[in-house]
XYZ file of C-alpha atoms in Angstrom:
620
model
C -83.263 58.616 134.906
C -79.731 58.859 135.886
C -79.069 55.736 138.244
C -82.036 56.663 140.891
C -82.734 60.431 139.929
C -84.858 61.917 137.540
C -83.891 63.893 135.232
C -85.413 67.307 135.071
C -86.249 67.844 130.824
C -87.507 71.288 130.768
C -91.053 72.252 129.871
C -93.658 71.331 127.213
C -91.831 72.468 123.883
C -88.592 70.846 124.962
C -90.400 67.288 125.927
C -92.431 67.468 122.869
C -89.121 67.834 120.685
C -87.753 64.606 122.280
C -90.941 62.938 122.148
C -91.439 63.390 118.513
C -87.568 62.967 117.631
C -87.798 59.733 119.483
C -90.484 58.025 117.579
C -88.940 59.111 114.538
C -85.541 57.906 116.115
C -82.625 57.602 113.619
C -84.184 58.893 110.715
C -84.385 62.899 109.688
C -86.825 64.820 110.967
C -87.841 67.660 108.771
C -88.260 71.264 110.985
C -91.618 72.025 109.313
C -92.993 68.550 110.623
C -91.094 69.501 114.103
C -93.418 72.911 114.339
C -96.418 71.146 113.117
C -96.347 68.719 116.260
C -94.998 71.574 118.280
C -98.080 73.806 117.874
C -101.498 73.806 115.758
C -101.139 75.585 112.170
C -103.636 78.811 113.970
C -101.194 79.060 117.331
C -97.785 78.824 115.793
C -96.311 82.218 117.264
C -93.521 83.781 114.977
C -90.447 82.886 116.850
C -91.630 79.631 116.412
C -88.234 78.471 114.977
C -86.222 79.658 117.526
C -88.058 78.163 120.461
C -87.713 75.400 118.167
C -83.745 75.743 118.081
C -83.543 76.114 122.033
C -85.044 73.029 122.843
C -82.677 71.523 120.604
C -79.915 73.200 122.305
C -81.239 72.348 125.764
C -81.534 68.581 124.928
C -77.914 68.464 123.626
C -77.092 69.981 127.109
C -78.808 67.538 128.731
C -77.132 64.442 126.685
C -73.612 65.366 127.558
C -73.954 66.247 131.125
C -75.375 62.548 131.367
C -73.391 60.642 129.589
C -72.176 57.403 131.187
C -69.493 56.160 129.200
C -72.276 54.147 126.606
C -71.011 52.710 123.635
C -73.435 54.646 121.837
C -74.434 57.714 123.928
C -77.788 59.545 122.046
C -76.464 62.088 119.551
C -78.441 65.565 118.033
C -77.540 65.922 114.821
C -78.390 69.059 112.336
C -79.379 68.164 109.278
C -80.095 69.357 106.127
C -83.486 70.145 106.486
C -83.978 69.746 109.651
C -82.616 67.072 113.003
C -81.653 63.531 113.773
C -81.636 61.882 117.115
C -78.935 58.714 116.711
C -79.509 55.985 119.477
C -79.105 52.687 120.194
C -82.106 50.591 119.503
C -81.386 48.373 122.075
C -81.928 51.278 124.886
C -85.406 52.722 123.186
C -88.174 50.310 124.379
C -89.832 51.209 120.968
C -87.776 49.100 119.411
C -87.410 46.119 121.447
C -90.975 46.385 121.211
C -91.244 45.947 117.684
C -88.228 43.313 117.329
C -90.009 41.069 120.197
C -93.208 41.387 118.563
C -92.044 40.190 115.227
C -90.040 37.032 117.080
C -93.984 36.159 118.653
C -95.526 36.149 115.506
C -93.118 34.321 113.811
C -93.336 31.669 116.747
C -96.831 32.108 116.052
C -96.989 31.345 112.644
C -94.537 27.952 113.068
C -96.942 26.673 115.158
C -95.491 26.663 118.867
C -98.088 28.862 120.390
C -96.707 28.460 123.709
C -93.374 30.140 122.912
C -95.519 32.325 120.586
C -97.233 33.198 124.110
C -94.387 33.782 126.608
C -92.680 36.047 123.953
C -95.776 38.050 123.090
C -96.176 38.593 126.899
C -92.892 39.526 127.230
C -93.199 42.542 124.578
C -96.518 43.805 126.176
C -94.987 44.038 129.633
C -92.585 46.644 128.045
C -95.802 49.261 128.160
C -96.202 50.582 131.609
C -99.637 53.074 130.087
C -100.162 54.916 127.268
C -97.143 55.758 125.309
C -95.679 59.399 125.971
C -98.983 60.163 127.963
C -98.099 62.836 129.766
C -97.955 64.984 126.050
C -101.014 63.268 124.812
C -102.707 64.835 128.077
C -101.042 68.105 126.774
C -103.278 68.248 123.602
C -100.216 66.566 121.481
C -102.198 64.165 118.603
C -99.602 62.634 116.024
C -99.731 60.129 113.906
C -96.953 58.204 115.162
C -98.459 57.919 118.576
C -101.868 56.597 116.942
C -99.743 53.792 114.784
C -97.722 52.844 117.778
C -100.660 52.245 119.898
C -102.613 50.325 117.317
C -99.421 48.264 116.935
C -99.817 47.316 120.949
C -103.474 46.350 120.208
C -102.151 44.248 117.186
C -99.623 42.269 119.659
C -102.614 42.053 121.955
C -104.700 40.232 119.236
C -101.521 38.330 118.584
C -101.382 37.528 122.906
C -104.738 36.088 122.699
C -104.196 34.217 119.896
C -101.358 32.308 121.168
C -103.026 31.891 124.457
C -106.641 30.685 122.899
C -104.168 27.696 121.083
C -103.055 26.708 124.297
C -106.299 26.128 125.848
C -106.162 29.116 128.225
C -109.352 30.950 127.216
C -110.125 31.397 131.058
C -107.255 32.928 131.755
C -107.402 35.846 128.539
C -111.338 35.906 129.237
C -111.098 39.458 131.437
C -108.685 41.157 128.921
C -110.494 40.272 125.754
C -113.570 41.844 127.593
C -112.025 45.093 128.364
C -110.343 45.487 125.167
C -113.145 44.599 123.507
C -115.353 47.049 125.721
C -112.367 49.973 124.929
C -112.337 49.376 121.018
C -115.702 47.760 120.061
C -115.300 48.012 116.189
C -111.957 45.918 116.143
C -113.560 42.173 114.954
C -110.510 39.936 115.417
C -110.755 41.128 118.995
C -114.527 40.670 118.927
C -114.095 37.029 117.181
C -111.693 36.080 120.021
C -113.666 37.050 122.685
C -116.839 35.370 121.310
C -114.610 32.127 120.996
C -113.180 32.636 124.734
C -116.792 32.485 125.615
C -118.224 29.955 123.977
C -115.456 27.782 124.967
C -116.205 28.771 128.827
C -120.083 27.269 128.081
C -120.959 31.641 127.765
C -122.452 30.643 124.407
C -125.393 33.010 124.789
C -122.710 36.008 125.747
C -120.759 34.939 122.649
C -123.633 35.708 120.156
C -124.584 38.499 122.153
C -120.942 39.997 121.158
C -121.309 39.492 117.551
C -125.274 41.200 117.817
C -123.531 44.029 119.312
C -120.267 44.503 116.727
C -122.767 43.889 114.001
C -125.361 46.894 115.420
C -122.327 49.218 115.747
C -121.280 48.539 111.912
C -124.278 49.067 110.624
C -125.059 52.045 112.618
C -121.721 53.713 112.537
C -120.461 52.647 108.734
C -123.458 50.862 107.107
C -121.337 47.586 107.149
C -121.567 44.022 107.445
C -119.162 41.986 109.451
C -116.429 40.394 108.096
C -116.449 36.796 106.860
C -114.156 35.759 109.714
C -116.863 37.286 112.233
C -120.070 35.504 110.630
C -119.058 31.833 109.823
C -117.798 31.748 113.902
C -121.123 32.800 114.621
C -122.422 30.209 112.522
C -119.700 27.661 113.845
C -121.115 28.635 117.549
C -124.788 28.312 116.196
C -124.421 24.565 115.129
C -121.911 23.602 117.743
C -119.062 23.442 115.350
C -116.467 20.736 116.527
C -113.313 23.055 114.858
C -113.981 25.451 117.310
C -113.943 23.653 120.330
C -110.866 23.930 122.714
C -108.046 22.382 122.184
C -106.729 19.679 125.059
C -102.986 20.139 124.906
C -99.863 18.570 123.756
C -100.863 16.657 120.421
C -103.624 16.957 117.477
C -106.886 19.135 118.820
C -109.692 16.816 119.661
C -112.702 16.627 118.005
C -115.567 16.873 120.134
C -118.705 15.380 119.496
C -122.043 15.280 120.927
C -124.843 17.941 121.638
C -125.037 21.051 123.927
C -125.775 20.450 127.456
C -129.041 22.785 127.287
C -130.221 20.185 124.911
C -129.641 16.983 126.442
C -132.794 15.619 126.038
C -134.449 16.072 122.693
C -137.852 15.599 121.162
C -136.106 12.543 119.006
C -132.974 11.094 120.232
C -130.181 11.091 117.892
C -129.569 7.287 116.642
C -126.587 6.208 118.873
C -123.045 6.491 116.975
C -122.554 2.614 115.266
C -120.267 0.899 112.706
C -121.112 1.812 109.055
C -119.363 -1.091 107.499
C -118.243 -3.963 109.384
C -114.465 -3.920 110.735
C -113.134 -6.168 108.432
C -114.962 -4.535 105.320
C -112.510 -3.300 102.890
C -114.075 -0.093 101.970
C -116.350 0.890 99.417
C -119.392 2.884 98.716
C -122.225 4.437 100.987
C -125.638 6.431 100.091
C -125.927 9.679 101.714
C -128.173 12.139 101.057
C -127.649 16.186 101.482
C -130.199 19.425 102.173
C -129.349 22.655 101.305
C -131.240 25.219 103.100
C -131.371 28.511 102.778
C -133.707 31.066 104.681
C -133.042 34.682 103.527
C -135.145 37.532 105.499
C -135.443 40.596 103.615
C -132.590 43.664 104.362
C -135.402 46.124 105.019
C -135.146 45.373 108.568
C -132.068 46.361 111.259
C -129.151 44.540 110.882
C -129.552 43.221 114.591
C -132.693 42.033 113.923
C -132.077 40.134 111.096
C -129.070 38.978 112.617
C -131.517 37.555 115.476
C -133.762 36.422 113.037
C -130.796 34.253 111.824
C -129.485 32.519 114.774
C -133.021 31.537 115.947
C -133.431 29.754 112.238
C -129.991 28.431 112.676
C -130.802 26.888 115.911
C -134.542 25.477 114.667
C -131.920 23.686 111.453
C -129.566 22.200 113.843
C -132.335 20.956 116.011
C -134.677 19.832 113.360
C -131.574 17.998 111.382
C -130.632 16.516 114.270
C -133.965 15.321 115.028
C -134.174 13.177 112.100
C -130.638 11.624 112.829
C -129.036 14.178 110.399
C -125.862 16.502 110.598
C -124.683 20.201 110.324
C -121.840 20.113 107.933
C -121.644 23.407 107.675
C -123.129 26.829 107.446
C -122.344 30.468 106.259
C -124.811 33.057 105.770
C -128.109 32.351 105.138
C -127.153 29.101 104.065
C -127.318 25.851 105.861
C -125.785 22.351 104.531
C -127.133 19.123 106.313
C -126.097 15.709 105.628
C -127.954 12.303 105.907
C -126.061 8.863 106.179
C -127.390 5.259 106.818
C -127.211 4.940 110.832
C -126.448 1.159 110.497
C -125.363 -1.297 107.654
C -128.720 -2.579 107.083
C -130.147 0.538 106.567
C -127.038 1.604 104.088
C -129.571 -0.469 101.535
C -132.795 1.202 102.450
C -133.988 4.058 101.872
C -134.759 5.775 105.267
C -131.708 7.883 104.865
C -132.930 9.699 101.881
C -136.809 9.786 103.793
C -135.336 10.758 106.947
C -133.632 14.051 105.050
C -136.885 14.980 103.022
C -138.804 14.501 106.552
C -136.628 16.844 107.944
C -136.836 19.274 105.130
C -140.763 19.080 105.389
C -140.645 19.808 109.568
C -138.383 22.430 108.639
C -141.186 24.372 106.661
C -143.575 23.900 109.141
C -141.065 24.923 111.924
C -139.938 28.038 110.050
C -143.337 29.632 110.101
C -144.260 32.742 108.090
C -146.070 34.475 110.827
C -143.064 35.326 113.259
C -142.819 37.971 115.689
C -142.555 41.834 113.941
C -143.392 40.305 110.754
C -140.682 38.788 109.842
C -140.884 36.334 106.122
C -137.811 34.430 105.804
C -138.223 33.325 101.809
C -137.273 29.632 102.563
C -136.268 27.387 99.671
C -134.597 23.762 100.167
C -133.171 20.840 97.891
C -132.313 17.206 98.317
C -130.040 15.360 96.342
C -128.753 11.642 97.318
C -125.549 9.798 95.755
C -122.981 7.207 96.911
C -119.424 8.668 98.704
C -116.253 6.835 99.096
C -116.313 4.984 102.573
C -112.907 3.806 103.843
C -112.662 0.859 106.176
C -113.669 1.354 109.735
C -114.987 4.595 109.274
C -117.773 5.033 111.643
C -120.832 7.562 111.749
C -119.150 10.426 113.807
C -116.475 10.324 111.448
C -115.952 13.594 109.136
C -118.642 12.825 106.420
C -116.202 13.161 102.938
C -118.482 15.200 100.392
C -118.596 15.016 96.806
C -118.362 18.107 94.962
C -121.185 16.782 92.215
C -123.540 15.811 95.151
C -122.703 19.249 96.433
C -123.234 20.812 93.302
C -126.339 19.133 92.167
C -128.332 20.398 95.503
C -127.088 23.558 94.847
C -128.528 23.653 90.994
C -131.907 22.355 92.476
C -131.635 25.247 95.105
C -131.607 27.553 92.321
C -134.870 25.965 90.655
C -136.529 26.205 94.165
C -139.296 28.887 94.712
C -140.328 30.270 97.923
C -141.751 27.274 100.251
C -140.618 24.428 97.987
C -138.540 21.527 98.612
C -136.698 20.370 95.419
C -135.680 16.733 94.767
C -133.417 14.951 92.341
C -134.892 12.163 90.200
C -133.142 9.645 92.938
C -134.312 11.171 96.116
C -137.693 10.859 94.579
C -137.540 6.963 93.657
C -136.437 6.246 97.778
C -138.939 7.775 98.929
C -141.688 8.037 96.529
C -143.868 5.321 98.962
C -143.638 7.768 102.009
C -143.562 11.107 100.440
C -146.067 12.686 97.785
C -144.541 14.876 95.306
C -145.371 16.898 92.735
C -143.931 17.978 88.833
C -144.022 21.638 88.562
C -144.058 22.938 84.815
C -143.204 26.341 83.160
C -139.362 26.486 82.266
C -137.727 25.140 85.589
C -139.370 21.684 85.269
C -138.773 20.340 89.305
C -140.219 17.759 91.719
C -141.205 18.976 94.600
C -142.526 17.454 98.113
C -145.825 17.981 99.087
C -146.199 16.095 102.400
C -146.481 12.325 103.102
C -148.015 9.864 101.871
C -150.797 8.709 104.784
C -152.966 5.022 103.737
C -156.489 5.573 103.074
C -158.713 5.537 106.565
C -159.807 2.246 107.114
C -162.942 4.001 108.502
C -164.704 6.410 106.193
C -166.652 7.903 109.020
C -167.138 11.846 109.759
C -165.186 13.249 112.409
C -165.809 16.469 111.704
C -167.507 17.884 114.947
C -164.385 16.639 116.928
C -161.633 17.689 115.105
C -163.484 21.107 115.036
C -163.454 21.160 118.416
C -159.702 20.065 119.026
C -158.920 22.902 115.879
C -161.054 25.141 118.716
C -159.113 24.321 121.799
C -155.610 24.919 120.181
C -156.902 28.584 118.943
C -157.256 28.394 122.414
C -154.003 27.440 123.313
C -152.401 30.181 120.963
C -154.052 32.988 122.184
C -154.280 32.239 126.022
C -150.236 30.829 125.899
C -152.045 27.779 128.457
C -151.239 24.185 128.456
C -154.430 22.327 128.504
C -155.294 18.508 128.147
C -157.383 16.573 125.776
C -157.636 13.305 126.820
C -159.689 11.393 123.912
C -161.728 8.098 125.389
C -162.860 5.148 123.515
C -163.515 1.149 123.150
C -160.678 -0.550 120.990
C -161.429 0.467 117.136
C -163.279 3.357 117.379
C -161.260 5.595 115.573
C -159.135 7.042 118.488
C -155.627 6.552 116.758
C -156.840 7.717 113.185
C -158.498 10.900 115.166
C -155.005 12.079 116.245
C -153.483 11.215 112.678
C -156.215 13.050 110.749
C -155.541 16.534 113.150
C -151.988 15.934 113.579
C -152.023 16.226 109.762
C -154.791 19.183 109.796
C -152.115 21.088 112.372
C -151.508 24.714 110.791
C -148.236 27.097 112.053
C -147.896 24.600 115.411
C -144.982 22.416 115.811
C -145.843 18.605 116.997
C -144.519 16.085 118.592
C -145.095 12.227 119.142
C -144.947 11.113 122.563
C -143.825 7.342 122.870
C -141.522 4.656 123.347
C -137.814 6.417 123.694
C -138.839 9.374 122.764
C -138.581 11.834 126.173
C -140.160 14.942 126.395
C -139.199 17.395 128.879
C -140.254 21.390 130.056
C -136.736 22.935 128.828
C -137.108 20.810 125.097
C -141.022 22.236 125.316
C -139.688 25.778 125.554
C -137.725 25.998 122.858
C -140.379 24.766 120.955
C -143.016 26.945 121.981
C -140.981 30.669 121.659
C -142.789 31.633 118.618
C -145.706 29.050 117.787
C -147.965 26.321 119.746
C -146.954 22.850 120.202
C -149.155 20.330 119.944
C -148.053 16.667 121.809
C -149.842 13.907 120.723
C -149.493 10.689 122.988
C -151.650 7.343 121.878
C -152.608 4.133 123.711
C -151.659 5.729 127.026
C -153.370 2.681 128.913
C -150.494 1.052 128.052
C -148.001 3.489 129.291
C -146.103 2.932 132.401
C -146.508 5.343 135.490
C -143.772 7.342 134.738
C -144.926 8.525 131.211
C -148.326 9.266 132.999
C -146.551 11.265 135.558
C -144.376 13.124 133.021
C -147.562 13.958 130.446
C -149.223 15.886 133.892
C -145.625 17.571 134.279
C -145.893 19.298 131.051
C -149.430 20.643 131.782
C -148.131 22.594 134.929
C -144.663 24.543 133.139
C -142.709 26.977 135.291
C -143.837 29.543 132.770
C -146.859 30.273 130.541
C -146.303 28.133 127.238
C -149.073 27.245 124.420
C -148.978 23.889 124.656
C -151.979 20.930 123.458
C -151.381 17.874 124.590
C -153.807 15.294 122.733
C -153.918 11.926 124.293
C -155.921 8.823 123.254
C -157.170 6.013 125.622
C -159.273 3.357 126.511
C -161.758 3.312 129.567
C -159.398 0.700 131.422
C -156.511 3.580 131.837
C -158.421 4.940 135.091
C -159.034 1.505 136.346
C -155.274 1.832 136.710
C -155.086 5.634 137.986
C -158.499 6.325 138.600
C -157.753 10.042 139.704
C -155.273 10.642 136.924
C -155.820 13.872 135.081
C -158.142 15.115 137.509
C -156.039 17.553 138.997
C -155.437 19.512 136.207
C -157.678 22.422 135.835
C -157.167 22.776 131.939
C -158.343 19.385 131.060
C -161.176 17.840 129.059
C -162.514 14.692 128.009
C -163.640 13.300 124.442
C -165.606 10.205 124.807
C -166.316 9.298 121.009
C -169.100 7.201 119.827
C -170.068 5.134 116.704
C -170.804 6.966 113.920
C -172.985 5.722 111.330
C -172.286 5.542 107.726
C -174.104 7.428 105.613
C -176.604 5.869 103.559
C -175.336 6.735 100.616
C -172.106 5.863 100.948
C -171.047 2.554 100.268
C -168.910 0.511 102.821
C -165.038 0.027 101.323
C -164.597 -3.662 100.516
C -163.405 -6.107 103.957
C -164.643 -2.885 106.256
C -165.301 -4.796 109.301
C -168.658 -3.144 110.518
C -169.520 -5.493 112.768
C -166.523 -5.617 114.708
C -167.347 -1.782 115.332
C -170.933 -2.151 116.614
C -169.551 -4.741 118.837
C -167.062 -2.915 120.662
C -169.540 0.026 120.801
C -171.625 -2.074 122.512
């Protein structure tokens, strides 16, 4: 331009000679590389050189009948083996370009993100398009042009960055999206967009991004994401607290607590309380850690198992959780959870160690080995408990400090773990050895494994066989008809009703369960999740004594908003309709198991203080 006016260059061969003498501005040109971006090796004509030499001679024209009295006015030079174009940097926005761009990251990298920001933005509003586009639309491919425009996208990244540290993922949301839409196979663009929306409560869209970047890898280069890419979608699977946003001017907060589609769980989470007392002085506390690991085999495509991944991740977070656990982390295939005493009185217990082997156990029945496309994650898991450092007034939401030999132990009993098997150290086992039954397995890995928990002897040796058959029937029932139906089980006090439920609860095969009681809400939404790739069976005893509003919620869950396989098993005595005489009627997938006193066999002697009597009695 000269002042308003354009400034008329010539045609195609004399533009392409600037263009190319610009990017390479200041430094020698060669004339071979000059008629290699001039004209493809086939179509270089034989006076190549000398249209070559009068474009040369037409810019110089140009230059000094528009000079304007700079201090540095653009100079042609002839060299020896070929041309230089001298400018000032200052007046090539190239160059500012690349100076600005290096003062952002440096910002960057000191920590101010918000200068980091307004400088970054100030280099990208130098590009009005694509950079000498009107020779790129002449068939004109170089090099240069393909290194400057990946250095844009690289300020871009840089952009987002900055803006993602200052909180302002809404506002970068919409670019992220397009870029990421324009240049799919670029992961730190992928990794901030799937942190833009996880931070904007999108986390389903987030994991959806790294499914897709992950398909296109495999698919297009038969790779894996990079490490960057796969622990945030591990962060985003277990609700990471690093990655949430940051609030502003001081130290990011650490937020705690659980996603809002899972406000109500199964279990409740025990409330957050003081480990030690306030004016403790520190010392030592008992935690106990699970490893888990659930590898699915790579014959499979890389979006499935990727799939296959985050659902297992999810059913680890939930099921840790559950038993008053936490994620501490997770990469891969590999899950670490961690168990702490959730009050000082239980810091000399046990039930921290219990609760983490329980959890381990519903694990392996959650996982299941019959999923969807026949899918067999080989699951292995190990427990080891020690002591950590506890300073004073740490609390239980507090970062959870763990030692590298406790760390290091679970992984050596990982190692020793088969397919299926829960590995313990000696310790874990002496906690717990009154609620859980393990077992030594020989050969040359010597281990103890869990095998389920210990359950006291039935106080009734009496056959239930013909009912549990038929509540065995009705959840085949369940599975393959994906309808909630009710089995309401009726009896006098001591007839067996409660050890009925514990006897099939245990018999339960590849069906999650769930105790319905005291503090312990169930609702639909927790159901669902639940129910995506097995039954669930909800057991619920002594419901005369429930109030009216656990009555009301148990015939909620028999009439979902979608088709679920759902048994709900619910003990009683006769006085509960005396109370709600109509209650259960309503529901047209219900039955009724009225049990009666069965006699002992004649041949089988009564256990020692078995109160027979009593029995008869109330059967009468």
């Amino acid at each position: 331009m000269d002042d308003e006016k354009p400034i008329a260059l010539g045609g195609d061969r004399r533009r392409a000679t600037l263009g190319l003498l610009l990017l390479n501005a200041n430094r020698e040109v060669a004339t071979s590389k000059l008629l290699d971006g001039l004209w493809d090796i086939e179509e270089t004509p034989t006076t190549a050189r000398k249209i070559l030499q009068n474009a040369v001679r037409g810019l110089r024209v140009m230059f000094a009948e528009h000079t304007r009295g700079d201090a540095r006015p653009p100079a042609l030079l002839t060299c020896a083996h070929g041309y230089q174009l001298q400018v000032d940097p200052e007046q090539v926005d190239m160059f500012r370009f690349h100076r600005l761009a290096r003062t952002g990251r440096a910002e960057l990298a000191a920590g101010r993100p918000a200068a980091a920001a307004a400088t970054l933005r100030e280099v990208l509003s130098l590009w009005r398009g694509r950079a000498l586009a009107d020779l790129v639309e002449s068939g004109h491919s170089w090099s240069e042009l393909t290194a400057l425009q990946n250095a844009r996208l690289d300020v871009m990244e840089d952009y987002y960055e900055a803006e993602l540290a200052n909180g302002r993922h809404q506002a970068v949301l919409g670019e992220l999206e397009a870029m990421v839409a324009a240049e799919p196979l670029r992961e730190r663009a992928c990794h901030q967009l799937m942190l833009a929306l996880y931070r904007s409560g999108r986390q389903a869209d987030a994991l959806a991004v790294y499914r897709r970047v992950r398909s296109r890898l495999a698919e297009q280069l038969g790779l894996e994401p990079g490490r960057e890419l796969r622990l945030l979608q591990h962060a985003i699977l277990v609700h990471d607290p690093s990655i949430a946003a940051p609030t502003g001017s001081g130290r990011p907060v650490v937020i705690l607590g659980r996603r809002p589609e899972a406000e109500h769980r199964v279990r409740p989470v025990p409330r957050p309380v003081q480990l030690v007392p306030p004016a403790a002085a520190g010392g030592r506390s008992r935690v106990s850690a699970v490893l888990i690991r659930a590898d699915f085999g790579g014959g499979g495509r890389g979006s499935d198992v990727g799939e296959a991944l985050e659902r297992t991740a999810t059913t680890v977070r939930e099921e840790v959780e559950r038993f008053g656990g936490m994620v501490a982390g997770s990469t891969g295939s590999v899950t670490l959870a961690l168990f702490r005493p959730a009050s000082p009185q239980e810091d000399g217990a046990d039930r921290s160690a219990e609760r983490a082997v329980h959890a381990a156990m519903s694990l392996r029945q959650r996982i299941s080995p019959d999923l969807p496309g026949g899918e067999r994650p080989a699951l292995r898991m190990a427990v080891t408990t020690g002591e950590i450092s506890v300073r004073p007034r740490e609390s239980f939401l507090e970062p959870l400090p763990v030692d590298g030999a406790l760390l290091a132990d679970c992984e050596w009993l990982l190692q020793l773990a088969e397919d299926r098997e829960i590995v313990v150290c000696d310790r874990t086992r002496t906690l717990t050895r009154s609620a859980i039954r393990y077992g030594r397995e020989g050969g040359p890995r010597r281990r103890w494994t869990a095998q389920g928990r210990c359950r006291p002897a039935p106080a009734e040796p009496f056959d239930r066989g013909p009912e549990l058959d038929v509540l065995s029937s009705l959840l085949e029932r369940v599975r393959h008809r994906a309808r909630p139906h009710l089995v309401l089980v009726l009896g006098a006090p001591g007839i067996g009703k409660s050890p009925l439920l514990a006897e099939f609860e245990r018999r339960v095969e590849n069906a999650a369960t769930v105790r319905l009681g005291p503090g312990r809400p169930v609702t639909t939404p927790d159901l669902a999740g639940l129910t995506e790739h097995r039954p669930l069976v909800v057991f619920a005893d002594d419901l005369h004594l429930a109030d009216n509003a656990v009555l009301e919620l148990v015939e909620d869950l028999l009439d979902p908003p979608a088709p679920m396989p759902l048994l709900v098993v619910a003990a009683a005595r006769p006085e509960l309709f005396r109370r709600r005489p109509g209650w259960g009627a309503a529901q047209r997938h219900a039955s009724r198991m009225t049990l009666e006193p069965v006699a002992l066999d004649p041949l089988v002697e009564a256990p020692e203080g078995h109160e027979l009597p009593r029995l008869c009695h109330a059967a009468g």
